[in-house]
Amino acid sequence: MNIGYQFATLEKEEITHTQIVRYAGASGDFNPIHTVVPFAQKAGMDDVIAHGLMVMGFIGQAIGDWVPVKDLAKFGVRFKAITKPGEKINVTGSVLDETEDRWICEAKASNEAGEVKVQAKFEVRKK
């Protein structure tokens, strides 16, 4: 790796209601804003919204593809925008900087329009 290195983009399939409900079951987060369309509409949304942690998980999947998990030294995210069924999420990443013993990297989960849903910073131990 070197500064400016671009990791391979992880392209996820279109998010579906079924995927969101399955994630609710796996995570135990059954907030109806994620699973019940009439509830979401009553709250002023046009549809349910995906769990932010599910989209964060996409970034975790990408990082696991990009670097050995044993070398991951630090990982943090910032949630930027909601994600709805029908959106396709791509995860991109790059190396921003380095220290003596670590690569300083970023990752972004964005929809096809380029709207960033979750932004992450992570550090990878050099070998």
mmCIF file of C-alpha atoms in Angstrom:
data_model
loop_
_atom_site.group_PDB
_atom_site.id
_atom_site.type_symbol
_atom_site.label_atom_id
_atom_site.label_comp_id
_atom_site.label_asym_id
_atom_site.label_seq_id
_atom_site.Cartn_x
_atom_site.Cartn_y
_atom_site.Cartn_z
ATOM 1 C CA MET A 1 0.000 0.000 0.000
ATOM 2 C CA ASN A 2 0.912 3.624 -0.282
ATOM 3 C CA ILE A 3 -0.795 6.966 0.338
ATOM 4 C CA GLY A 4 -3.549 7.434 -2.234
ATOM 5 C CA TYR A 5 -4.054 3.698 -2.751
ATOM 6 C CA GLN A 6 -7.679 2.945 -3.711
ATOM 7 C CA PHE A 7 -9.218 -0.289 -2.430
ATOM 8 C CA ALA A 8 -11.500 -2.288 -4.748
ATOM 9 C CA THR A 9 -15.100 -1.081 -4.546
ATOM 10 C CA LEU A 10 -17.566 -3.395 -2.799
ATOM 11 C CA GLU A 11 -20.884 -3.270 -4.676
ATOM 12 C CA LYS A 12 -23.887 -4.422 -2.675
ATOM 13 C CA GLU A 13 -27.179 -5.622 -4.117
ATOM 14 C CA GLU A 14 -30.250 -3.378 -3.940
ATOM 15 C CA ILE A 15 -31.518 -3.110 -0.362
ATOM 16 C CA THR A 16 -34.873 -4.853 0.083
ATOM 17 C CA HIS A 17 -37.566 -4.826 2.746
ATOM 18 C CA THR A 18 -36.822 -8.499 3.353
ATOM 19 C CA GLN A 19 -33.139 -7.748 3.975
ATOM 20 C CA ILE A 20 -34.069 -5.031 6.478
ATOM 21 C CA VAL A 21 -36.490 -7.337 8.332
ATOM 22 C CA ARG A 22 -33.882 -10.096 8.381
ATOM 23 C CA TYR A 23 -31.344 -7.630 9.794
ATOM 24 C CA ALA A 24 -33.899 -6.615 12.449
ATOM 25 C CA GLY A 25 -34.157 -10.267 13.456
ATOM 26 C CA ALA A 26 -30.406 -10.725 13.554
ATOM 27 C CA SER A 27 -29.764 -7.518 15.506
ATOM 28 C CA GLY A 28 -32.836 -7.555 17.734
ATOM 29 C CA ASP A 29 -33.671 -3.983 16.648
ATOM 30 C CA PHE A 30 -37.363 -4.203 15.774
ATOM 31 C CA ASN A 31 -38.036 -0.461 15.843
ATOM 32 C CA PRO A 32 -41.044 -0.215 13.482
ATOM 33 C CA ILE A 33 -39.398 2.675 11.606
ATOM 34 C CA HIS A 34 -37.292 -0.095 10.050
ATOM 35 C CA THR A 35 -39.944 -2.736 9.467
ATOM 36 C CA VAL A 36 -43.501 -1.336 9.271
ATOM 37 C CA VAL A 37 -44.253 0.878 6.261
ATOM 38 C CA PRO A 38 -47.449 2.501 7.688
ATOM 39 C CA PHE A 39 -45.533 3.372 10.885
ATOM 40 C CA ALA A 40 -42.715 4.940 8.857
ATOM 41 C CA GLN A 41 -45.242 6.890 6.787
ATOM 42 C CA LYS A 42 -46.974 8.134 9.936
ATOM 43 C CA ALA A 43 -43.537 9.355 11.081
ATOM 44 C CA GLY A 44 -43.251 11.417 7.889
ATOM 45 C CA MET A 45 -41.142 9.028 5.834
ATOM 46 C CA ASP A 46 -42.169 7.659 2.459
ATOM 47 C CA ASP A 47 -40.904 4.173 3.388
ATOM 48 C CA VAL A 48 -39.041 2.324 6.112
ATOM 49 C CA ILE A 49 -35.340 3.020 6.573
ATOM 50 C CA ALA A 50 -32.467 0.580 6.809
ATOM 51 C CA HIS A 51 -30.566 0.196 10.057
ATOM 52 C CA GLY A 52 -27.471 2.397 10.083
ATOM 53 C CA LEU A 53 -25.533 -0.457 11.637
ATOM 54 C CA MET A 54 -26.422 -2.646 8.653
ATOM 55 C CA VAL A 55 -24.770 -0.126 6.328
ATOM 56 C CA MET A 56 -21.843 0.120 8.738
ATOM 57 C CA GLY A 57 -21.614 -3.657 8.429
ATOM 58 C CA PHE A 58 -21.140 -3.248 4.679
ATOM 59 C CA ILE A 59 -18.066 -1.150 5.432
ATOM 60 C CA GLY A 60 -16.850 -3.799 7.850
ATOM 61 C CA GLN A 61 -17.307 -6.421 5.129
ATOM 62 C CA ALA A 62 -15.276 -4.306 2.702
ATOM 63 C CA ILE A 63 -12.463 -3.717 5.179
ATOM 64 C CA GLY A 64 -12.363 -7.458 5.855
ATOM 65 C CA ASP A 65 -11.930 -7.995 2.115
ATOM 66 C CA TRP A 66 -9.253 -5.307 1.838
ATOM 67 C CA VAL A 67 -6.959 -6.093 4.759
ATOM 68 C CA PRO A 68 -6.376 -9.000 7.132
ATOM 69 C CA VAL A 69 -8.699 -8.447 10.097
ATOM 70 C CA LYS A 70 -5.824 -9.211 12.486
ATOM 71 C CA ASP A 71 -4.078 -6.063 11.180
ATOM 72 C CA LEU A 72 -7.054 -3.747 11.812
ATOM 73 C CA ALA A 73 -5.987 -1.476 14.681
ATOM 74 C CA LYS A 74 -8.801 1.088 14.843
ATOM 75 C CA PHE A 75 -12.255 1.547 13.290
ATOM 76 C CA GLY A 76 -14.809 4.324 13.716
ATOM 77 C CA VAL A 77 -17.775 5.577 11.737
ATOM 78 C CA ARG A 78 -20.018 8.585 11.329
ATOM 79 C CA PHE A 79 -23.584 8.143 10.100
ATOM 80 C CA LYS A 80 -24.353 10.729 7.420
ATOM 81 C CA ALA A 81 -27.719 9.913 5.799
ATOM 82 C CA ILE A 82 -30.578 7.433 5.952
ATOM 83 C CA THR A 83 -30.764 4.480 3.578
ATOM 84 C CA LYS A 84 -34.011 3.250 2.059
ATOM 85 C CA PRO A 85 -35.119 0.074 0.316
ATOM 86 C CA GLY A 86 -34.279 0.178 -3.391
ATOM 87 C CA GLU A 87 -30.913 1.879 -2.925
ATOM 88 C CA LYS A 88 -27.714 0.172 -3.988
ATOM 89 C CA ILE A 89 -24.739 0.815 -1.743
ATOM 90 C CA ASN A 90 -21.137 0.870 -2.897
ATOM 91 C CA VAL A 91 -18.275 0.929 -0.435
ATOM 92 C CA THR A 92 -15.101 2.680 -1.497
ATOM 93 C CA GLY A 93 -11.904 3.184 0.432
ATOM 94 C CA SER A 94 -8.458 4.640 0.242
ATOM 95 C CA VAL A 95 -5.245 5.184 2.161
ATOM 96 C CA LEU A 96 -5.058 8.783 3.395
ATOM 97 C CA ASP A 97 -1.826 8.867 5.361
ATOM 98 C CA GLU A 98 0.660 6.780 7.279
ATOM 99 C CA THR A 99 2.565 6.765 10.528
ATOM 100 C CA GLU A 100 5.628 4.763 11.394
ATOM 101 C CA ASP A 101 3.560 1.671 12.156
ATOM 102 C CA ARG A 102 0.085 2.250 10.644
ATOM 103 C CA TRP A 103 -1.781 3.071 7.452
ATOM 104 C CA ILE A 104 -4.507 5.708 8.013
ATOM 105 C CA CYS A 105 -7.485 4.916 5.785
ATOM 106 C CA GLU A 106 -11.040 5.962 5.071
ATOM 107 C CA ALA A 107 -14.100 4.214 3.669
ATOM 108 C CA LYS A 108 -17.442 5.512 2.455
ATOM 109 C CA ALA A 109 -20.744 3.730 1.899
ATOM 110 C CA SER A 110 -22.634 5.679 -0.758
ATOM 111 C CA ASN A 111 -25.677 5.151 -2.939
ATOM 112 C CA GLU A 112 -25.607 5.292 -6.731
ATOM 113 C CA ALA A 113 -26.208 9.071 -6.660
ATOM 114 C CA GLY A 114 -23.059 9.509 -4.562
ATOM 115 C CA GLU A 115 -24.879 10.356 -1.327
ATOM 116 C CA VAL A 116 -22.644 9.222 1.537
ATOM 117 C CA LYS A 117 -24.577 7.121 4.061
ATOM 118 C CA VAL A 118 -21.759 6.128 6.410
ATOM 119 C CA GLN A 119 -18.185 7.381 6.500
ATOM 120 C CA ALA A 120 -15.446 5.465 8.304
ATOM 121 C CA LYS A 121 -11.874 6.005 9.368
ATOM 122 C CA PHE A 122 -9.722 3.001 10.084
ATOM 123 C CA GLU A 123 -6.102 2.227 10.793
ATOM 124 C CA VAL A 124 -4.153 -0.805 9.660
ATOM 125 C CA ARG A 125 -0.974 -2.064 11.284
ATOM 126 C CA LYS A 126 1.999 -2.235 8.952
ATOM 127 C CA LYS A 127 3.726 -5.580 8.903
#
